[in-house]
Coordinates of C-alpha atoms in Angstrom, one line a residue:
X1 CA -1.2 32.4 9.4
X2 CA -3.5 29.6 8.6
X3 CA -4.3 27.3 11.1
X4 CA -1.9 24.0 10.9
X5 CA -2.6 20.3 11.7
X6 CA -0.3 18.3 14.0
X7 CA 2.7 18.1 11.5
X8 CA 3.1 21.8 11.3
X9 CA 0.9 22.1 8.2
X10 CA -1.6 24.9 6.9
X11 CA -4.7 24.5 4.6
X12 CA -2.4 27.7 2.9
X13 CA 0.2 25.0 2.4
X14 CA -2.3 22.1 1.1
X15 CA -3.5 24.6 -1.4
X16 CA -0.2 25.7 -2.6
X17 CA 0.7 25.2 -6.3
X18 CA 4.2 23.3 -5.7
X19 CA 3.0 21.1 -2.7
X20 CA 2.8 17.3 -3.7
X21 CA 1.8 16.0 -0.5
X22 CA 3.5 12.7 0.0
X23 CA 4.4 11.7 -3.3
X24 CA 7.4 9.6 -3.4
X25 CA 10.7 10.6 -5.1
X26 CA 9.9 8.0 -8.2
X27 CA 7.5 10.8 -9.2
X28 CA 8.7 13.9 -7.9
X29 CA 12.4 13.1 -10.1
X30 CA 10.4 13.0 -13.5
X31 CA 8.5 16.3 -12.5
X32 CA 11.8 18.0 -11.4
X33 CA 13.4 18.4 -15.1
X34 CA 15.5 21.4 -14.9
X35 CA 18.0 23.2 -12.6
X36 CA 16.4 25.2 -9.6
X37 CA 13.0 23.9 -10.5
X38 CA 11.3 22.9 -6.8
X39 CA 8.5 21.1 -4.7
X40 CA 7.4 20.7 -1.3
X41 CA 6.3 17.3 -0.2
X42 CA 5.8 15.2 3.1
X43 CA 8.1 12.0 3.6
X44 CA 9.3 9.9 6.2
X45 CA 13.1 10.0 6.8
X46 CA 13.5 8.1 9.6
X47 CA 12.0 4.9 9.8
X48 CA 9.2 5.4 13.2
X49 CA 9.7 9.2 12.9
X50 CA 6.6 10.0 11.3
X51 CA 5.9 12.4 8.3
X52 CA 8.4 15.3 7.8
X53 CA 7.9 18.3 5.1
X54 CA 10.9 18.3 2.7
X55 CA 12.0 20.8 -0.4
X56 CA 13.0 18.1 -3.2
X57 CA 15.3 20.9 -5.5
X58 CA 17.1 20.1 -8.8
X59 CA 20.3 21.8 -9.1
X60 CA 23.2 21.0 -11.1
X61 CA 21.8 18.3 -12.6
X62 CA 21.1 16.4 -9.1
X63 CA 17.8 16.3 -6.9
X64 CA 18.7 17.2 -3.1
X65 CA 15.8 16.9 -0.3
X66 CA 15.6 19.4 2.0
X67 CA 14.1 18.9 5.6
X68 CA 12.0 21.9 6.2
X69 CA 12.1 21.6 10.5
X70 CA 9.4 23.4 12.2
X71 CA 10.3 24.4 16.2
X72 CA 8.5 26.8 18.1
X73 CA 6.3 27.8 15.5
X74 CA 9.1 28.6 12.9
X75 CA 10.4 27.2 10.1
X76 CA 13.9 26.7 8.7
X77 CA 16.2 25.1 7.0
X78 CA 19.0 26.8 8.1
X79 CA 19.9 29.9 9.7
X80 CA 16.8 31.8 8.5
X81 CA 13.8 31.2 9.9
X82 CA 9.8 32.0 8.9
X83 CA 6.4 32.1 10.4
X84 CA 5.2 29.4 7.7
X85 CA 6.6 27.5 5.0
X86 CA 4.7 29.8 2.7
X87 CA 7.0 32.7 3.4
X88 CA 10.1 30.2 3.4
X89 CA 9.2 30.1 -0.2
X90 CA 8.6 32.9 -1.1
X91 CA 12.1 34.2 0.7
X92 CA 14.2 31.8 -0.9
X93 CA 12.8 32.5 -4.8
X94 CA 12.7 36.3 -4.2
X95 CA 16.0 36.9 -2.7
X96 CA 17.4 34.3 -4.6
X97 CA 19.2 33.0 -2.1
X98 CA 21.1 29.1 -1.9
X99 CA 18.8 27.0 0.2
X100 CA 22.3 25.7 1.8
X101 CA 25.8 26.9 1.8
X102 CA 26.9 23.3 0.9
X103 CA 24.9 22.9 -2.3
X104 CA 24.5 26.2 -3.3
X105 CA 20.9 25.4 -4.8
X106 CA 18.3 28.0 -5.6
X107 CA 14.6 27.7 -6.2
X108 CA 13.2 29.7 -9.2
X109 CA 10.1 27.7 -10.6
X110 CA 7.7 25.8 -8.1
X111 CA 6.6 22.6 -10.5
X112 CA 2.9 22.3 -10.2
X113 CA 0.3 19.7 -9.5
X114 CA -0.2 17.7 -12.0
X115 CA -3.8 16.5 -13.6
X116 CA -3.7 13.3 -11.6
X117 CA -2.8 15.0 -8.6
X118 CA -6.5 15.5 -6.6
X119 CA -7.7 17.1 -3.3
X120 CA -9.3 15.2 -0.9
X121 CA -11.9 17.8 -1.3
X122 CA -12.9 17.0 -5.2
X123 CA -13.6 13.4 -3.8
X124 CA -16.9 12.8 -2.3
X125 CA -16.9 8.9 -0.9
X126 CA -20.3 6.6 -0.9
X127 CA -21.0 3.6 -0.5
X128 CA -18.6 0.7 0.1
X129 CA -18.2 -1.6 -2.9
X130 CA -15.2 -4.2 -1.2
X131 CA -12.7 -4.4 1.4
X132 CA -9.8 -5.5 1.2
X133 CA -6.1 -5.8 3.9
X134 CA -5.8 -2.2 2.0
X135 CA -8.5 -0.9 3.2
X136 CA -11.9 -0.7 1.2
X137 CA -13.6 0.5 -2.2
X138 CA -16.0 3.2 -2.4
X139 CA -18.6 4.3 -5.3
X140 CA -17.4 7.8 -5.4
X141 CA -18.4 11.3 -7.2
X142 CA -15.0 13.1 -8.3
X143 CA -14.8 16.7 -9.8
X144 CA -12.9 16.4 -12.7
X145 CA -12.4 19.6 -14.6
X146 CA -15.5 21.6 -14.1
X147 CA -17.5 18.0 -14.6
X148 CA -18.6 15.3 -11.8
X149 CA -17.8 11.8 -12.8
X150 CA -19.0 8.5 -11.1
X151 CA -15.7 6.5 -9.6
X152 CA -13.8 3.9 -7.6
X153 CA -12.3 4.5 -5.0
X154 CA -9.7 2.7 -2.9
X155 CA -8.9 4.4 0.3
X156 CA -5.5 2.7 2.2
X157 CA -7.1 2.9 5.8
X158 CA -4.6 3.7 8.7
X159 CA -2.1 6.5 8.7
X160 CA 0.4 6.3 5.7
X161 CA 3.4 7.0 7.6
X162 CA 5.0 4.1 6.2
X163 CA 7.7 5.2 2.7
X164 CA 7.2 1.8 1.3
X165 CA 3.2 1.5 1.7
X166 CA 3.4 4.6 0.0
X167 CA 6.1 4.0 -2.6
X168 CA 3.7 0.9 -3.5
X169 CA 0.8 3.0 -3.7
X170 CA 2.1 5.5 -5.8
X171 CA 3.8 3.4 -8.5
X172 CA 0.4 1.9 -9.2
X173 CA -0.6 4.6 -9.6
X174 CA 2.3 5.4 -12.0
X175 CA 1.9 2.7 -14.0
X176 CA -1.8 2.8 -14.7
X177 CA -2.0 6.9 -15.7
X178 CA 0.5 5.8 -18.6
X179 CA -2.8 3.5 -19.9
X180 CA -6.0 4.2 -22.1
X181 CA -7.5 1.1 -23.6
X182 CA -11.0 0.0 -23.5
X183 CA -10.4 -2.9 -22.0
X184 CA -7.8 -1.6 -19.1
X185 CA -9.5 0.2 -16.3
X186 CA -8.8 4.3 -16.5
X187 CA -7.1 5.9 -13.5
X188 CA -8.3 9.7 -13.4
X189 CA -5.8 10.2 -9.7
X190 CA -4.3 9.8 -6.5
X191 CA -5.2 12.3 -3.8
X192 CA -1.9 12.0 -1.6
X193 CA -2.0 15.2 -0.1
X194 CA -3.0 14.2 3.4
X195 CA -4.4 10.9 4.9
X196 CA -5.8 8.5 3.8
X197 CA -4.3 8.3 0.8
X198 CA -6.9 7.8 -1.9
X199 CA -6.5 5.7 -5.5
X200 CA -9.5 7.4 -8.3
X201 CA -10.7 4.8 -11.0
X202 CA -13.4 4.5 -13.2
X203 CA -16.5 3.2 -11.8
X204 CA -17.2 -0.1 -13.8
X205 CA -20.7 -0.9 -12.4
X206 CA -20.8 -4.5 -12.1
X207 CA -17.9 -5.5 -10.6
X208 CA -15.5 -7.9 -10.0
X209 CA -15.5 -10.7 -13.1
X210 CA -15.3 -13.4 -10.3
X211 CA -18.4 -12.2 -8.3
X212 CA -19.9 -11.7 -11.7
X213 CA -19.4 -15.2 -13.0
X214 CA -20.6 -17.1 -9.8
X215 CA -23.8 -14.8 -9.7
X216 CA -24.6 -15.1 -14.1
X217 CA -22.3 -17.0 -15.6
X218 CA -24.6 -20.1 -15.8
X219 CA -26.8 -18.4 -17.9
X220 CA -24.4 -17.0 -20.5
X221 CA -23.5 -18.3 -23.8
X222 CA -21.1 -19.8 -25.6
X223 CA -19.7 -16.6 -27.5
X224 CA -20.7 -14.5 -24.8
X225 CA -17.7 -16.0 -22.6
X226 CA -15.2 -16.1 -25.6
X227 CA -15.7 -12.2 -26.3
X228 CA -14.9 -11.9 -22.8
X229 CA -11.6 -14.6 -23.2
X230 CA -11.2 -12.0 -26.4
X231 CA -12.0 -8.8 -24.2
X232 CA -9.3 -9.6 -21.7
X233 CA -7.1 -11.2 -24.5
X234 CA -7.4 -7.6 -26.2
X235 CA -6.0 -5.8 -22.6
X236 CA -3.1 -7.9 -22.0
X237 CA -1.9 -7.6 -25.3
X238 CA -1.9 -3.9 -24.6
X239 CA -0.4 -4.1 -21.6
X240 CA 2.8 -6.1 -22.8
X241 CA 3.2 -3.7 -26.2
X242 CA 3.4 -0.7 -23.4
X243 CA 6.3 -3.0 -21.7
X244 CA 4.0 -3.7 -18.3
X245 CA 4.1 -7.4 -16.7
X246 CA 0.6 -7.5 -15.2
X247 CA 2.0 -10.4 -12.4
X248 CA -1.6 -11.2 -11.3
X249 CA -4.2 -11.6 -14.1
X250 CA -7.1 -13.2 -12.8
X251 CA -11.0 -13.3 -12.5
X252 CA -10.8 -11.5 -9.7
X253 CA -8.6 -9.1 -11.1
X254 CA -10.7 -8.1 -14.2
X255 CA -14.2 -6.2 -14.5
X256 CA -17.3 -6.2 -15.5
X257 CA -19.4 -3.7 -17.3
X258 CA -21.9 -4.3 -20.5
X259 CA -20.2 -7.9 -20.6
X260 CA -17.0 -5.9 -21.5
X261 CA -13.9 -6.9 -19.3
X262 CA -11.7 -4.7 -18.2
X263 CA -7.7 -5.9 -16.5
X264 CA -7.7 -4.0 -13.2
X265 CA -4.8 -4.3 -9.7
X266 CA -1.5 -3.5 -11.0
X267 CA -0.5 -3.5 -7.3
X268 CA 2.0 -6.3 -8.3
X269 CA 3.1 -5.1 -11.8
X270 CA 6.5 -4.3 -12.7
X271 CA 7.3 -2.3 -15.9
X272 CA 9.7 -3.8 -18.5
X273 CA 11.9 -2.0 -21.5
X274 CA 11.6 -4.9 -24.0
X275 CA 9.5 -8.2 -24.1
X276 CA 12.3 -10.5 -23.3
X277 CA 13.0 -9.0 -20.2
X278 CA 12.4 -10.9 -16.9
X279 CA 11.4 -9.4 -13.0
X280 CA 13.1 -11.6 -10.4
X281 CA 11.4 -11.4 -7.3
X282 CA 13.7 -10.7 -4.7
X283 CA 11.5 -11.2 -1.8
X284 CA 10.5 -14.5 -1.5
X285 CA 8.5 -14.8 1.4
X286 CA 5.4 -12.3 -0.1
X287 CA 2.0 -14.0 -0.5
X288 CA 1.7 -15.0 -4.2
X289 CA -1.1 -16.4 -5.8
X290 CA 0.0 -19.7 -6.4
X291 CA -3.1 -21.3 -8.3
X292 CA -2.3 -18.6 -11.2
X293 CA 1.5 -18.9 -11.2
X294 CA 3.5 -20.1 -14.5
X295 CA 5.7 -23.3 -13.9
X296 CA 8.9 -21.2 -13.9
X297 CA 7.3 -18.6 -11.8
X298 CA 6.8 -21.0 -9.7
X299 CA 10.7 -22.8 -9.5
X300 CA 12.8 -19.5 -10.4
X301 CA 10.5 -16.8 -8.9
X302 CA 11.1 -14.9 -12.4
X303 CA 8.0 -13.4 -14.2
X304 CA 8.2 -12.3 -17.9
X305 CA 5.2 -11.7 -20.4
X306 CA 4.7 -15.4 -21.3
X307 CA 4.1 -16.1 -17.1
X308 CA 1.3 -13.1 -17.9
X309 CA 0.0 -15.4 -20.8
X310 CA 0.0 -18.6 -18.5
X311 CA -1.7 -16.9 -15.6
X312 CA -4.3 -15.9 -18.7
X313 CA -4.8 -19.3 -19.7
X314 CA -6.1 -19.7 -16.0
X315 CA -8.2 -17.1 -16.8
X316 CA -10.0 -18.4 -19.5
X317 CA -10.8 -21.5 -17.4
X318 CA -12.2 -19.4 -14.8
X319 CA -14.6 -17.7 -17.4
X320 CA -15.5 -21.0 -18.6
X321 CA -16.2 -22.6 -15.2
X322 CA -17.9 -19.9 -13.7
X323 CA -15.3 -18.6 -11.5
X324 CA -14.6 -22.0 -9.7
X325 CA -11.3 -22.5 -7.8
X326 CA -8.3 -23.7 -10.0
X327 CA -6.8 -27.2 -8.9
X328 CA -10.2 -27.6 -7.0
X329 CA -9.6 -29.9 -4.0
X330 CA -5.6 -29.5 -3.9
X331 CA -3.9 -27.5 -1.8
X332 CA -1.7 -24.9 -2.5
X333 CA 1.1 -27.1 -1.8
X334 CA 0.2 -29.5 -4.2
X335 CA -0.7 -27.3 -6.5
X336 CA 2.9 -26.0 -6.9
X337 CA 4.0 -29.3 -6.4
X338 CA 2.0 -30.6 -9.8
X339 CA 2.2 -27.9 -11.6
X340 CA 6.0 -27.7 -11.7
X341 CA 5.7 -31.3 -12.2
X342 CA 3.9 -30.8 -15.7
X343 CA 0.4 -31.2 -14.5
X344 CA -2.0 -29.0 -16.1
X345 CA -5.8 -28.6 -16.0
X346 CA -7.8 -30.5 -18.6
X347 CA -9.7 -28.1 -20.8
X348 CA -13.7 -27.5 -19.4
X349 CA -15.9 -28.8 -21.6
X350 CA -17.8 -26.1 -22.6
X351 CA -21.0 -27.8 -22.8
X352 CA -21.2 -29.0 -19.2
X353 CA -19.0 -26.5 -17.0
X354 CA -21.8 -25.0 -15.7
X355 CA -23.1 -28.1 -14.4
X356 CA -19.9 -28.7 -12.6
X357 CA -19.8 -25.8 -11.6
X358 CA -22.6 -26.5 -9.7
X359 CA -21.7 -30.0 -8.7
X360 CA -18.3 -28.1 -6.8
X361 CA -20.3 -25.5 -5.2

């Protein structure tokens, strides 16, 4: 028997073909798509428990999640017990029989990891790039399909014992593999097999559009800052045709590589089935970035694509002031205040923003 870590599990399990680590059931219900199809995955069923291993079944047309409890050094569901979760596989699919009297279910196909499902081990970290309450950004080299590719990557620090932290994680991730666009930043992965949990982007070598600006944007053009207004334009545009409201475009949101923009954090996005749907935030008391927020974001809490195409009007007066704060010299109170009032910036003139953008630094 392979040699286990605290929670009971083997590098033999880690390797397995049907274990998904601690992807949430989001995921795991669209990879389970027919009757006695199976995975193995860590979750947390008790709030302050900790991680437990659980086999997610379909059967019948419904997804049950069994705990797989590990005393002594066995493992068991119920009556029968093994010497690793390994063999507790391989009992239940070759005897064929129900994992529980109850249900009835049987396992016959273990589902894969998917493409965008990586090791820990294909990742090699290097230097920091940003931190963040997340944790931080690393240039990274990732084995990709017999090839190495240069990548970001954001590793949540801390144990991810928490089902939500990961839950948030994970649709994301979710919602960015869905994308490829030139101007939307590519996910190759998550690595979610063990801790930390690990987000794999494309590297885009010069960074945040905010840092960028401060640092260069003095010295660019006229029509170099409209392709970019174009660039990011081009992105959310995408973004709403695949039904995703982005909920936090901003400089600091997009990057920079070749002068290309590319829309990046869909940590706050919410996916949508038509344009004229709305996403009503239900909890209130979450940090928002007010500065960005459409007037009716702002007095119902309700975000729709047009709130996406106010918060990219910002945007363009970021790119045209060199990254300077929106509403400089009010506070976020009054900036909701005025906003909701009717007050709206006046337009930069393009001829001098970089001048006052010097004059406010």
């Amino acid at each position: 028997m392979s040699a286990e870590d605290g929670r009971g599990l083997s590098s033999e399990l880690e390797s397995a073909r049907w274990y998904h680590g601690m992807l949430p059931r989001e995921d795991i219900q669209q990879l389970l798509t027919e009757d006695g199809h199976f995975l193995v995955r860590q979750s947390e069923v008790k709030i302050g428990e900790g991680l437990k291993t659980i086999l997610s079944v379909r059967w019948n047309g419904k997804f049950h999640h069994f705990v797989i409890s590990h005393e002594d050094g066995r493992f068991f569901i119920e009556k029968y017990q093994f010497d690793s979760i390994s063999d507790l596989i391989r009992f239940y699919t070759m005897k064929k029989k129900p994992i529980t009297r109850r249900t009835g279910a049987l396992i016959v196909y273990g589902v894969p990891k998917q493409h965008w499902e990586l090791h820990h081990d294909q990742v090699k970290l290097g230097r920091l790039i940003a931190e963040g309450g997340f944790g931080g950004i690393y240039e990274a080299l990732v084995k990709i399909n017999d090839r190495t590719v240069k990548a970001a990557v954001k590793v949540h620090k801390g144990r991810a014992l928490d089902k939500e932290i990961i839950k948030n994680i994970c649709n994301e991730a979710r919602i960015m593999r869905r994308y490829s666009h030139p101007n939307i930043v590519r996910l190759y992965g998550v690595a979610v097999g063990r801790d930390p949990i690990m987000v794999v982007m494309e590297h885009v070598k010069d960074g945040a559009l905010d840092s960028y600006l401060v640092k260069r944007g003095r010295w660019l053009c006229i029509s170099e800052k409209v392709r970019m207004c174009l660039d990011a334009a081009s992105g959310l545009e995408y973004l709403h045709k695949m039904g995703c409201i982005h909920r936090d475009v901003s400089a600091r949101n997009c990057l920079v590589q070749k002068m290309r923009i590319k829309i990046s954090d869909f940590g706050l996005s919410h996916e949508i089935t038509n344009n004229e749907e709305k996403y009503k935030l239900t909890n209130l008391k979450q940090k928002l970035p007010i500065r960005w927020l459409a007037p009716e974001t702002l007095m119902t809490a309700t975000y729709t694509t047009k709130s996406d195409v106010f918060s990219y009007g910002i945007l363009l007066w970021e790119i045209f002031m060199d990254a300077a704060e929106p509403y400089f010299g009010m506070t976020i109170a009054e900036v909701n205040e005025q906003v909701k009032s009717g007050y709206r910036m006046p337009a930069p003139d393009c001829q001098v923003a970089s001048t006052h953008r010097r004059s406010l630094t």
